[in-house]
Tab-separated table of C-alpha atoms in Angstrom:
chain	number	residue	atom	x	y	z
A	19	UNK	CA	-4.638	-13.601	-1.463
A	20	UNK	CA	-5.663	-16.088	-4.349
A	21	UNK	CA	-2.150	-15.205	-6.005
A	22	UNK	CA	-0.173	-16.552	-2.828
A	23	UNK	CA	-2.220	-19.719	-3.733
A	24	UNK	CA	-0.423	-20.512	-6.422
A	25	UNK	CA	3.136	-18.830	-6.678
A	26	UNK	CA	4.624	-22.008	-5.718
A	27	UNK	CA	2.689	-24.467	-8.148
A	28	UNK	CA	3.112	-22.780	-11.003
A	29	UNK	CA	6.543	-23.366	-10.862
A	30	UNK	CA	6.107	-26.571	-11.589
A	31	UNK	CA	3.878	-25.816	-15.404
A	32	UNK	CA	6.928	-26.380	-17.524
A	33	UNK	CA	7.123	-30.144	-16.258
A	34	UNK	CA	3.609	-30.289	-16.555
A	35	UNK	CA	3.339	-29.294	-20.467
A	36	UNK	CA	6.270	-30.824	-20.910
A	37	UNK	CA	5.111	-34.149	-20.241
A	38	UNK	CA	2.081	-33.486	-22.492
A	39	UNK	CA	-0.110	-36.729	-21.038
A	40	UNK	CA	-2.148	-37.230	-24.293
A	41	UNK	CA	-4.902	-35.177	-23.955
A	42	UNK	CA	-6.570	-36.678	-20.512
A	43	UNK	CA	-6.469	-33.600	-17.709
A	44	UNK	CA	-4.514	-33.245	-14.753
A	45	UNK	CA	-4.941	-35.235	-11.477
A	46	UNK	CA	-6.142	-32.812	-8.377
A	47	UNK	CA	-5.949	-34.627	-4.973
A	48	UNK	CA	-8.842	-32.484	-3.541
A	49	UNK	CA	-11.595	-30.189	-5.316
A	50	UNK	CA	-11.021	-26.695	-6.158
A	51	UNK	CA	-11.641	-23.675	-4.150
A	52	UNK	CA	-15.651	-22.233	-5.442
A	53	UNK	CA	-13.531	-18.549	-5.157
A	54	UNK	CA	-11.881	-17.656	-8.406
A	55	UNK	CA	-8.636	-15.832	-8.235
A	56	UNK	CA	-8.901	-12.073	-8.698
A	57	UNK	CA	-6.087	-11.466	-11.852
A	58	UNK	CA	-7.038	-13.389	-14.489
A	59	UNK	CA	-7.652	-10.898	-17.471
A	60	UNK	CA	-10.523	-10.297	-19.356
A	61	UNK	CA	-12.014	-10.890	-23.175
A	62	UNK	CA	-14.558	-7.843	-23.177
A	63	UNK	CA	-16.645	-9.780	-25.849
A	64	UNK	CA	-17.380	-13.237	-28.270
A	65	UNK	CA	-16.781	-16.363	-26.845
A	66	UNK	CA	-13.777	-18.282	-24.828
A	67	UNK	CA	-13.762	-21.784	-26.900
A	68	UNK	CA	-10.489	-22.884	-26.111
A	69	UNK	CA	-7.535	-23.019	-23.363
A	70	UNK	CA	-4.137	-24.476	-23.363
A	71	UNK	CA	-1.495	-24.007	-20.362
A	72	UNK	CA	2.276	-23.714	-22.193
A	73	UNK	CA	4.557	-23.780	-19.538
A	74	UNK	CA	3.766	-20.537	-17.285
A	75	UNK	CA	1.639	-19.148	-20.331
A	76	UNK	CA	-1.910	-19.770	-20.780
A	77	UNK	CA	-3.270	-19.755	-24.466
A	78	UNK	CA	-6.810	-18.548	-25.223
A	79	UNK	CA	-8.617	-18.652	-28.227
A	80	UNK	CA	-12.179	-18.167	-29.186
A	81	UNK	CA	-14.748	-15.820	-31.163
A	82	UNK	CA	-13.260	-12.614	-29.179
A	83	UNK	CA	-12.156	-9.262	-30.422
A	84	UNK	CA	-10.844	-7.359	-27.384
A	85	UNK	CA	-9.014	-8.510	-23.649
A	86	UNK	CA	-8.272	-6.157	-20.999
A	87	UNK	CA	-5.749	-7.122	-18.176
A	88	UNK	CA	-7.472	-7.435	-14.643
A	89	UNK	CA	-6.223	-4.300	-13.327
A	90	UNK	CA	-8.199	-1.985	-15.885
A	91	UNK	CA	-10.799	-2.189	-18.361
A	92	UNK	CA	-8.540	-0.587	-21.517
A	93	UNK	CA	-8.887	-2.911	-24.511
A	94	UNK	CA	-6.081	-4.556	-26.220
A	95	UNK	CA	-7.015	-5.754	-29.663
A	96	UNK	CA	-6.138	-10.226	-29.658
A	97	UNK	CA	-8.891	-11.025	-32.433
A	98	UNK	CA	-9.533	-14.648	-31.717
A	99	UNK	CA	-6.217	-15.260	-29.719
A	100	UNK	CA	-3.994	-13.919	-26.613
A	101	UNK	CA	-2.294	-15.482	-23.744
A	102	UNK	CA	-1.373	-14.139	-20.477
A	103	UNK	CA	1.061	-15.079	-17.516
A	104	UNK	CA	-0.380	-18.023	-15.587
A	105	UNK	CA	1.208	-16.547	-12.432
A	106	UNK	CA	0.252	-13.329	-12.125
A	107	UNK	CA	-2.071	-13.096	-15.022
A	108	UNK	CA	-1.008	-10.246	-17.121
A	109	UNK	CA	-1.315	-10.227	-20.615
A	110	UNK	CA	1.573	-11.364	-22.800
A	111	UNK	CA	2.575	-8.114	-25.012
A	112	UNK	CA	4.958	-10.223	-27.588
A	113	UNK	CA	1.780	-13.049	-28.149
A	114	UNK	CA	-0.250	-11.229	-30.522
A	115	UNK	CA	-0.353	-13.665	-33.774
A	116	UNK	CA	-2.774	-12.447	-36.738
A	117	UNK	CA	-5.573	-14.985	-37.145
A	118	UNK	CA	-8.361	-13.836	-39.711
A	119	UNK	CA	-11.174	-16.180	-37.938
A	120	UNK	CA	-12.259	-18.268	-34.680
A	121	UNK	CA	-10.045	-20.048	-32.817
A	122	UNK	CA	-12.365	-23.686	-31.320
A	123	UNK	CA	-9.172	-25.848	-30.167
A	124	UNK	CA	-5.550	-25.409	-28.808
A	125	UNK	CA	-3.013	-28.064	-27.625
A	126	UNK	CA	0.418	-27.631	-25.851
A	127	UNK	CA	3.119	-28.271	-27.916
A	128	UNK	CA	6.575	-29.030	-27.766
A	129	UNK	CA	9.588	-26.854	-27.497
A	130	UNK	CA	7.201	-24.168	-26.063
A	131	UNK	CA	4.821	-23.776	-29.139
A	132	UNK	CA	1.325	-24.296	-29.194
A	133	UNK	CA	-0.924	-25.639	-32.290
A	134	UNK	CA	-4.612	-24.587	-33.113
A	135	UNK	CA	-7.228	-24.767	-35.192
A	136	UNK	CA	-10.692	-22.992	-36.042
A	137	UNK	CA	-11.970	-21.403	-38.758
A	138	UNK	CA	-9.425	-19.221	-39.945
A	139	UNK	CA	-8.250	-19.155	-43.511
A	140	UNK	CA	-4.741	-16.917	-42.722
A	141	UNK	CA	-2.415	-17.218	-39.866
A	142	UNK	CA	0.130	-14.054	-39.846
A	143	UNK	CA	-0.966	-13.395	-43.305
A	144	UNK	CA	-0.311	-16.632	-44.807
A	145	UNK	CA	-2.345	-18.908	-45.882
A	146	UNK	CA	-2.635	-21.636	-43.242
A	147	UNK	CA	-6.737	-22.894	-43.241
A	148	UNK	CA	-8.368	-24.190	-39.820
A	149	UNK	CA	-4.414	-25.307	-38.480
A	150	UNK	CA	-1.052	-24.252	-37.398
A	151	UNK	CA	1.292	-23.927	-35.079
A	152	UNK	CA	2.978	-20.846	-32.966
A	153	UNK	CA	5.504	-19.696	-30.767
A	154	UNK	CA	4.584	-19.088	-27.566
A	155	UNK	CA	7.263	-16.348	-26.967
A	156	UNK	CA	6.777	-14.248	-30.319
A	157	UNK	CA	3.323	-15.577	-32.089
A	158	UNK	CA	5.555	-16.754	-35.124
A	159	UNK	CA	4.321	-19.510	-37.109
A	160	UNK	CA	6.713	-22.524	-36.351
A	161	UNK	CA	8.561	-23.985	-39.571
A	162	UNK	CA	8.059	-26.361	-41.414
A	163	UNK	CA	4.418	-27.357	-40.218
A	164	UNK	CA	2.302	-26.571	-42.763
A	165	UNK	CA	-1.196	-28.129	-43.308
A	166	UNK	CA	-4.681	-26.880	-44.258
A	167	UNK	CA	-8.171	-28.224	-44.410
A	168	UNK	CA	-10.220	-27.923	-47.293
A	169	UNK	CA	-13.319	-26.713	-45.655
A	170	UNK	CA	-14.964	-25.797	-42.731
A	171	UNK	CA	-13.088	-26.019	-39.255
A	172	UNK	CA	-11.200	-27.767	-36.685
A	173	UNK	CA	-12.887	-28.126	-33.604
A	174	UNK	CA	-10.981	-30.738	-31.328
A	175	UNK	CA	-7.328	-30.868	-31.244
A	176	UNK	CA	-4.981	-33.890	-29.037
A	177	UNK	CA	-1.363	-34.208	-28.714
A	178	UNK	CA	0.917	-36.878	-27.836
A	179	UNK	CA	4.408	-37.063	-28.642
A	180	UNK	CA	4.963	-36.071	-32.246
A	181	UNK	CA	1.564	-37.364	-32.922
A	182	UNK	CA	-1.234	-34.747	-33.564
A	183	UNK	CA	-4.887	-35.668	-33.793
A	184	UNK	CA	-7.127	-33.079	-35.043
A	185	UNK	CA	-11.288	-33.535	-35.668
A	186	UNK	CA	-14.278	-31.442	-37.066
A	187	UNK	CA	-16.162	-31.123	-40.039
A	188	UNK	CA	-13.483	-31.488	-42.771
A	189	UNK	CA	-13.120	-33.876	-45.410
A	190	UNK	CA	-9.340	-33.550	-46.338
A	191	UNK	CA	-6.448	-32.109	-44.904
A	192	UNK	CA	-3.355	-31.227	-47.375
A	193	UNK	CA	-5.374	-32.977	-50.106
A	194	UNK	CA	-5.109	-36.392	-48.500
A	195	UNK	CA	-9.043	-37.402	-47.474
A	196	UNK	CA	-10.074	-38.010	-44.291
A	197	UNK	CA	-13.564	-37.479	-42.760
A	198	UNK	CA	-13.217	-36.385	-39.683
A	199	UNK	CA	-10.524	-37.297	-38.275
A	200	UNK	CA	-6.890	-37.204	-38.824
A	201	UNK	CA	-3.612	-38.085	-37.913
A	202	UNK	CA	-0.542	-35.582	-38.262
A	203	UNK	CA	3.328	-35.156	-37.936
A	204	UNK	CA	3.646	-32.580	-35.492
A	205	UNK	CA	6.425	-31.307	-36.730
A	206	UNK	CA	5.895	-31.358	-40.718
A	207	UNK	CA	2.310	-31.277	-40.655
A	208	UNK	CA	2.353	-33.826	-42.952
A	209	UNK	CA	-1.085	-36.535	-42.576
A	210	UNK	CA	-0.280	-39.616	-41.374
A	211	UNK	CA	-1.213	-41.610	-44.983
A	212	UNK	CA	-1.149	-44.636	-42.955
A	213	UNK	CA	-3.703	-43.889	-40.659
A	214	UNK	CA	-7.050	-43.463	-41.169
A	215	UNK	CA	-10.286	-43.786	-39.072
A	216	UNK	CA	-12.732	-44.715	-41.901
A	217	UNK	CA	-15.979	-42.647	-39.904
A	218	UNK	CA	-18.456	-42.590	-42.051
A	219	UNK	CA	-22.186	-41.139	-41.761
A	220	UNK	CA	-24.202	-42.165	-44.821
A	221	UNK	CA	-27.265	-40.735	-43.614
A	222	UNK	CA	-25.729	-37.174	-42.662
A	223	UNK	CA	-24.911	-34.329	-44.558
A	224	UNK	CA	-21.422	-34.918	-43.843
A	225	UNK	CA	-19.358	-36.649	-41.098
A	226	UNK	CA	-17.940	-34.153	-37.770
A	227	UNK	CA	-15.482	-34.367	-35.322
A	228	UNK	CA	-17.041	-32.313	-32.241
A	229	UNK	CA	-14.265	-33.638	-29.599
A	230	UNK	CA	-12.156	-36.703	-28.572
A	231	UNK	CA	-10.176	-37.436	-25.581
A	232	UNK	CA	-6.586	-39.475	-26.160
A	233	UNK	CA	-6.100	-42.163	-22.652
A	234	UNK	CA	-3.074	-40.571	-20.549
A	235	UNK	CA	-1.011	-43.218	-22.105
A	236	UNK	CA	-1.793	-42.649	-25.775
A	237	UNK	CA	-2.899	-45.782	-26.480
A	238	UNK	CA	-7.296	-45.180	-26.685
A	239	UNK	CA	-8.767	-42.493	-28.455
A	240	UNK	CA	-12.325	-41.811	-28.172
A	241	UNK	CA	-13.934	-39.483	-30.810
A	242	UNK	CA	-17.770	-38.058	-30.381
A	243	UNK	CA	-19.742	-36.618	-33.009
A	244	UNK	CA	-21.387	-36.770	-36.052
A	245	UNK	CA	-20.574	-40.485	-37.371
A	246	UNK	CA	-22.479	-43.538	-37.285
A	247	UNK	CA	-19.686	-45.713	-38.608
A	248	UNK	CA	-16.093	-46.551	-37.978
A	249	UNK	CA	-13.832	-48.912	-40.136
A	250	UNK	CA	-17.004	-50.359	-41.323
A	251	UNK	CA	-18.406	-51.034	-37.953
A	252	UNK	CA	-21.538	-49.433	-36.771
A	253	UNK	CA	-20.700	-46.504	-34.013
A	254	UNK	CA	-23.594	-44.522	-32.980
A	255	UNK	CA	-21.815	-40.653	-32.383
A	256	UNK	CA	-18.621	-42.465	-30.131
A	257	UNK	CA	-15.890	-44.926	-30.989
A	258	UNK	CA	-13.069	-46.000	-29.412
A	259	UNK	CA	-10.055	-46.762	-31.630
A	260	UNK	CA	-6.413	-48.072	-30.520
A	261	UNK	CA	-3.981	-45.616	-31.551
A	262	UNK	CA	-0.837	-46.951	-30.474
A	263	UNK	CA	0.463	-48.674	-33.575
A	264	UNK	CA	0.774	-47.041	-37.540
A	265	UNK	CA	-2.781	-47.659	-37.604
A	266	UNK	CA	-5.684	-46.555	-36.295
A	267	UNK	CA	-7.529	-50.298	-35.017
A	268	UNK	CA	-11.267	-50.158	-34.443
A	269	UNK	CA	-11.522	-50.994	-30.629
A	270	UNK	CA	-13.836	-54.355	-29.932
A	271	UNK	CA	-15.137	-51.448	-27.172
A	272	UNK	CA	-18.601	-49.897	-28.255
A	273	UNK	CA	-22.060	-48.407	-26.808
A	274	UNK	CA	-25.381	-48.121	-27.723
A	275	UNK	CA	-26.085	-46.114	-25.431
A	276	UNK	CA	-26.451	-42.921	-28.253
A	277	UNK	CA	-28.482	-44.420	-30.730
A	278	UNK	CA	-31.756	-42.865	-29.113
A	279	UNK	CA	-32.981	-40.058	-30.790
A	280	UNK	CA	-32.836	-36.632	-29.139
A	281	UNK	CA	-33.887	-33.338	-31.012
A	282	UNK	CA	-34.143	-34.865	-34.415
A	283	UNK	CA	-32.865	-31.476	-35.983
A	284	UNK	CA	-29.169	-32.382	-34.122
A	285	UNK	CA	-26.729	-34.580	-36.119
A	286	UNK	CA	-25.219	-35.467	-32.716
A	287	UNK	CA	-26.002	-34.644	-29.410
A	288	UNK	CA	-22.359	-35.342	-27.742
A	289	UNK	CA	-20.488	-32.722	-27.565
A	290	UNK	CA	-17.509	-32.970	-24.796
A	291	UNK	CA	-15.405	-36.055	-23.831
A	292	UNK	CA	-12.342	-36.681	-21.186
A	293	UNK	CA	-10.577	-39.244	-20.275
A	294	UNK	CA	-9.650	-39.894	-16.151
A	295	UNK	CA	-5.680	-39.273	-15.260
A	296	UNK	CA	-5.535	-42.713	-14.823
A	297	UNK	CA	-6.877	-43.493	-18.042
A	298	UNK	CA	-9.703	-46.641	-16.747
A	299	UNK	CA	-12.855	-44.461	-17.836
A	300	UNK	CA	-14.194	-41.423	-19.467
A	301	UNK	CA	-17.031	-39.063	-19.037
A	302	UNK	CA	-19.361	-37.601	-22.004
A	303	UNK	CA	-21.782	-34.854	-22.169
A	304	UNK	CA	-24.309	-33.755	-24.411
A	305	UNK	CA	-27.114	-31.353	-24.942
A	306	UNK	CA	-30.199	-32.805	-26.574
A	307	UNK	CA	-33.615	-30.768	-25.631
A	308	UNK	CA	-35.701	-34.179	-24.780
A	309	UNK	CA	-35.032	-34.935	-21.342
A	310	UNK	CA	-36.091	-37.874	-19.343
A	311	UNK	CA	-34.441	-40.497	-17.273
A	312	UNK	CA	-34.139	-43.019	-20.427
A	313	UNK	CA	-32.659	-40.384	-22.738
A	314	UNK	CA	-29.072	-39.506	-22.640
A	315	UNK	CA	-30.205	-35.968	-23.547
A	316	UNK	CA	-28.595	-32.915	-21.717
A	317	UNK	CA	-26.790	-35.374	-19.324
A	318	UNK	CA	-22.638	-36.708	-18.234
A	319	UNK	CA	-22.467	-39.999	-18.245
A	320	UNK	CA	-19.425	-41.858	-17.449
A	321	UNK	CA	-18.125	-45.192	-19.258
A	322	UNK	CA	-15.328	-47.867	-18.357
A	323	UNK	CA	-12.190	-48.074	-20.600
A	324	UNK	CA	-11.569	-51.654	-20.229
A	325	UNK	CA	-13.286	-54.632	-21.678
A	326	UNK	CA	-14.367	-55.620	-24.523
A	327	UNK	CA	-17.991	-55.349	-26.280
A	328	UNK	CA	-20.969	-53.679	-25.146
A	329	UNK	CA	-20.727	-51.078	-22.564
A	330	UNK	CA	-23.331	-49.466	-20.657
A	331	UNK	CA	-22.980	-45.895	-18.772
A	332	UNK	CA	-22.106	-46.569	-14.843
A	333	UNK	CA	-23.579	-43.580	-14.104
A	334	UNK	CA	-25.755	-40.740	-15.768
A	335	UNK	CA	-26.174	-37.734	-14.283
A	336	UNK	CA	-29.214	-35.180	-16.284
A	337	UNK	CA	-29.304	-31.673	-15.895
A	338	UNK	CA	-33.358	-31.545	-17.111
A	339	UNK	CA	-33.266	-30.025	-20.243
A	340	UNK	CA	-30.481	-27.983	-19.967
A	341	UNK	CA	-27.085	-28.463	-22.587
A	342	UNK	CA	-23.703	-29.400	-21.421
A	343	UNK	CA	-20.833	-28.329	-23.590
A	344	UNK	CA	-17.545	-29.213	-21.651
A	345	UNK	CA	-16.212	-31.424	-18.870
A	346	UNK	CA	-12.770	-32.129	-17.306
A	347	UNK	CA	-11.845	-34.878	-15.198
A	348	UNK	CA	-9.349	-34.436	-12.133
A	349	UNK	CA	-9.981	-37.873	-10.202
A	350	UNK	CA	-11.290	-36.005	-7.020
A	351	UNK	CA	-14.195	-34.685	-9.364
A	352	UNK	CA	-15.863	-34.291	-13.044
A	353	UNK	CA	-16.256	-30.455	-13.183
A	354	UNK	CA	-19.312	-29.972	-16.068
A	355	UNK	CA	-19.689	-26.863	-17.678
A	356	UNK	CA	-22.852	-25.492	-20.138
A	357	UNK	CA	-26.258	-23.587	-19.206
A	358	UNK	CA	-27.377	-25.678	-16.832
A	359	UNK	CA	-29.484	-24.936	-14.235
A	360	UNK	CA	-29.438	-27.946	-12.731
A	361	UNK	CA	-27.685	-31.324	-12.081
A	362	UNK	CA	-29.630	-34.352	-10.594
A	363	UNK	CA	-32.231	-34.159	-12.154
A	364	UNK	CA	-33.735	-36.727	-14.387
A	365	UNK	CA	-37.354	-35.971	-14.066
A	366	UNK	CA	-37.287	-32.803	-14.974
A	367	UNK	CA	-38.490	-31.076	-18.101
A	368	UNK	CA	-36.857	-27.551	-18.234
A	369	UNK	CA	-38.239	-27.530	-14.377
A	370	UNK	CA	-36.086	-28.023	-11.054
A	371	UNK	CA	-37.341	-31.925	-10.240
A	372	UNK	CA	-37.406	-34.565	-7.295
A	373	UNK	CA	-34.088	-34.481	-6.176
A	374	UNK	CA	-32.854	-31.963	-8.310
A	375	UNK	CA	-29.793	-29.365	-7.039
A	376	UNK	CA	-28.997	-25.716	-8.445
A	377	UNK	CA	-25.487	-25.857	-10.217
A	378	UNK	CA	-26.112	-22.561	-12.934
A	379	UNK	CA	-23.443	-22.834	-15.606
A	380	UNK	CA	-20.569	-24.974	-13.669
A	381	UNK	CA	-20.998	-27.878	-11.591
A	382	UNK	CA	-19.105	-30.786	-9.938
A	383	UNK	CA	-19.802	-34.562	-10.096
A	384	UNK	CA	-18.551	-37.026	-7.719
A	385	UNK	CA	-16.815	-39.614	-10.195
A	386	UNK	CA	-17.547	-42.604	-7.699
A	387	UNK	CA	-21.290	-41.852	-7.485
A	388	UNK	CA	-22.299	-40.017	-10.279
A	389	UNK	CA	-24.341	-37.322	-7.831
A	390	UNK	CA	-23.416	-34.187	-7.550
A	391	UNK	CA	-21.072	-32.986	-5.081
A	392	UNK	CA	-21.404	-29.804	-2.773
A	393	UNK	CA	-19.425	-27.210	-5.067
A	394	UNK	CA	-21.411	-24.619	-6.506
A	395	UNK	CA	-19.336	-21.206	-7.147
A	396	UNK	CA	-22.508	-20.692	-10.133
A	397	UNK	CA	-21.582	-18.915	-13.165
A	398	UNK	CA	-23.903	-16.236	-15.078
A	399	UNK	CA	-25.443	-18.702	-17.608
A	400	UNK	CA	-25.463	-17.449	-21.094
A	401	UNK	CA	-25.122	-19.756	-24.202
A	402	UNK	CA	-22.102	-21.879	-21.800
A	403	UNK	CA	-19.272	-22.633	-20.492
A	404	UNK	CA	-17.340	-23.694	-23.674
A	405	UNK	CA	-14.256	-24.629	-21.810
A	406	UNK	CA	-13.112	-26.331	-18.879
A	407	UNK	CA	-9.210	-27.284	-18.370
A	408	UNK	CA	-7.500	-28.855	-15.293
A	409	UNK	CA	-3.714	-28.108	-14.158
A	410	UNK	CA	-1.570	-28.524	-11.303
A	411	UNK	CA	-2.559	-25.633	-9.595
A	412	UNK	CA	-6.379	-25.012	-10.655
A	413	UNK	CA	-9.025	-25.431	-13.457
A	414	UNK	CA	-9.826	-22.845	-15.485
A	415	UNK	CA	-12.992	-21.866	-17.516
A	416	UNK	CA	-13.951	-20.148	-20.239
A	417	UNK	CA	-17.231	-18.767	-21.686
A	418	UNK	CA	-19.512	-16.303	-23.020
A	419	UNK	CA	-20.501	-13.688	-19.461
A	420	UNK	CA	-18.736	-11.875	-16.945
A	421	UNK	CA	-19.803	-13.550	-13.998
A	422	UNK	CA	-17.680	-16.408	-12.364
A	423	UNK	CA	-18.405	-17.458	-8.809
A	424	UNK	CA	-20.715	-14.864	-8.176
A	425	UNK	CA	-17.402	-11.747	-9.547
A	426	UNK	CA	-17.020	-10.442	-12.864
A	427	UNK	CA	-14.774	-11.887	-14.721
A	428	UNK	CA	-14.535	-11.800	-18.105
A	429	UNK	CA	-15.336	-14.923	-19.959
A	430	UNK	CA	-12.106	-16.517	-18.503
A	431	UNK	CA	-11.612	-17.467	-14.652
A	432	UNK	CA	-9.978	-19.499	-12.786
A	433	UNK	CA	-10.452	-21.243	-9.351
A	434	UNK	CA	-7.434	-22.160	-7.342
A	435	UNK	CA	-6.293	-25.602	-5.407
């Protein structure tokens, strides 16, 4: 039944990647259905960090060994990486690329390739550290992009045009240094020398990248994570930066609103951000383990885009105590994704308090209100949902169990418009 749901809009994916509207997600005129579609495949074990829809092919990475197409439980061997049809959900034989560790971010592409980056060192046996970019029809690594991090990973990737924006805990990427954050030719791989953010953490270890969001029409970037300055500016864990130009211009925009301490043994606390389609605000969450209703701990909050100066949250919705990892914004709704228990629910302390409603692993927000809205498919709860991505025709969501609106599924579902 769920596959008549969407035969006719997925038709319309290639115009949809095409486009490649920065990194903001798709607009979805209603909310989606709490009944997941029955053929999505399955990864049989790790972690789904990271989706991309190329086209009528859906990209997964993660911390996986194994995936099994919906129709029987045989494994296929994708360490770290697969993709399947978006249509009927079958599991792409000629995808099968050779990554030697895990794959944390993907981003469509042009000309039907996809880029991503993790913690791998090789990429089809050559070396290719924490980025590259692939085929979508064969796995082949797409000439001549070439670059490589010097250490650790790449956790956030954003696309827009020929521009590529990648963050996480590196220092330098093909030997040019840049803390961060980084600017890329999408085609070459070659770092934008012009462009640099200048975050900066001087009481850190070191300076991280956990995620940005780029505004639908390129021009704001937000980045969250470990930083505490920007261009010389102070920027507790988010800044806002004007990318339109060569440069990348400090925005006047900035909050205080994370400079309260949360578990003192986190560098940051923010770890998802997205922008609206229409670009005029963004919602972050966070995990935190000190909840209250004056702590931005384990909450979404949503934040204007326009103005200048300080800006406070419109709204804060808390899950008490509970981490969110991902969120995607459709305009009908802010879908929130972690291992929650609850959302509304800033008084309580681990426990279910006044007010508070049951939303286990995947919840909706109303983006007007900031309380949550009726949807509740639940999810089995585990560490979280890692990943949450919106298209034309349904969001899709991607974790660390087998149980999506109350049906096994493994790690990856998706419910239908």
């Amino acid at each position: 039944m769920r596959r008549r749901l969407i035969a006719a809009a997925v038709l319309v994916l290639a115009a949809v990647a095409g486009a490649m509207p920065a990194q903001a997600d798709v607009a979805q005129p209603r909310i989606v259905s709490a009944d997941p579609v029955d053929f999505t495949p399955h990864a049989l074990d790790g972690t789904v960090r990271a989706i991309a829809v190329v086209g009528r092919t859906v990209v997964v990475g993660g911390t996986f060994s194994s995936v099994a197409n919906e129709n029987g439980l045989r494994p296929i061997r994708r360490p770290y990486l697969f993709a399947f049809d978006a249509k009927t959900g079958v599991i792409r034989t000629n995808f099968a690329p050779a990554v030697d560790g895990a794959v944390y971010a993907l981003a469509a592409g042009p000309d039907n390739t996809v880029y991503a980056g993790g913690a791998f060192r090789t990429v089809n046996g050559v070396a290719s550290r924490g980025l590259t970019r692939l085929s979508v029809p064969n796995g082949a690594r797409v000439a001549p992009f070439k670059a490589e991090i010097n250490w650790g990973d790449v956790r956030t990737l954003a696309v827009n045009g020929r521009r590529l924006y990648a963050g996480g805990p590196f220092s330098a990427i093909n030997g040019v240094n840049r803390a961060g954050l980084a600017r890329l030719d999408g085609v070459t791989g070659a770092v934008d020398t012009g462009f640099d953010a200048r975050l900066t953490a001087p009481s850190l270890a070191r300076v991280r990248v956990e995620d940005m969001a780029l505004s639908p029409n390129g021009r704001n970037l937000v980045a969250v994570g470990a930083l505490t300055h920007a261009s010389g500016q102070a920027r507790s864990q988010l800044a806002m930066f004007d990318v339109s130009g060569p440069r990348a211009v400090l925005s006047t925009w900035r909050t205080d609103a994370f400079a309260g301490a949360c578990d003192r043994s986190l560098d940051t606390y923010l770890r998802g951000v997205d922008f609206s389609p229409d670009g005029s605000y963004f919602v972050t969450v966070t995990t935190g383990a000190l909840p209250g209703p004056a702590r931005m701990c384990d909450t979404a909050a949503r934040f204007e885009t326009a103005g200048a100066g300080l800006h406070r949250a419109t709204w804060v919705n808390h899950t008490g105590g509970n981490t969110l990892f991902s969120v995607s914004v459709t305009g009908s709704a802010v879908y929130v994704g972690g291992h929650q228990q609850w959302l509304d629910n800033p008084r309580g302390d681990k426990t279910k308090g006044p007010g508070a409603v049951d939303r286990p692993g995947i919840g909706a927000i109303n983006p007007k209100t900031g309380k949550a809205l009726p949807w509740n498919p639940t999810r089995a709860r585990g560490v979280g949902a890692r990943a949450i991505v919106a298209t034309s025709y349904g969001l899709y969501v991607g974790s660390d169990t087998d149980k999506l609106g109350k049906e096994y599924h493994g790690r990856i579902g998706m419910f239908p418009l």
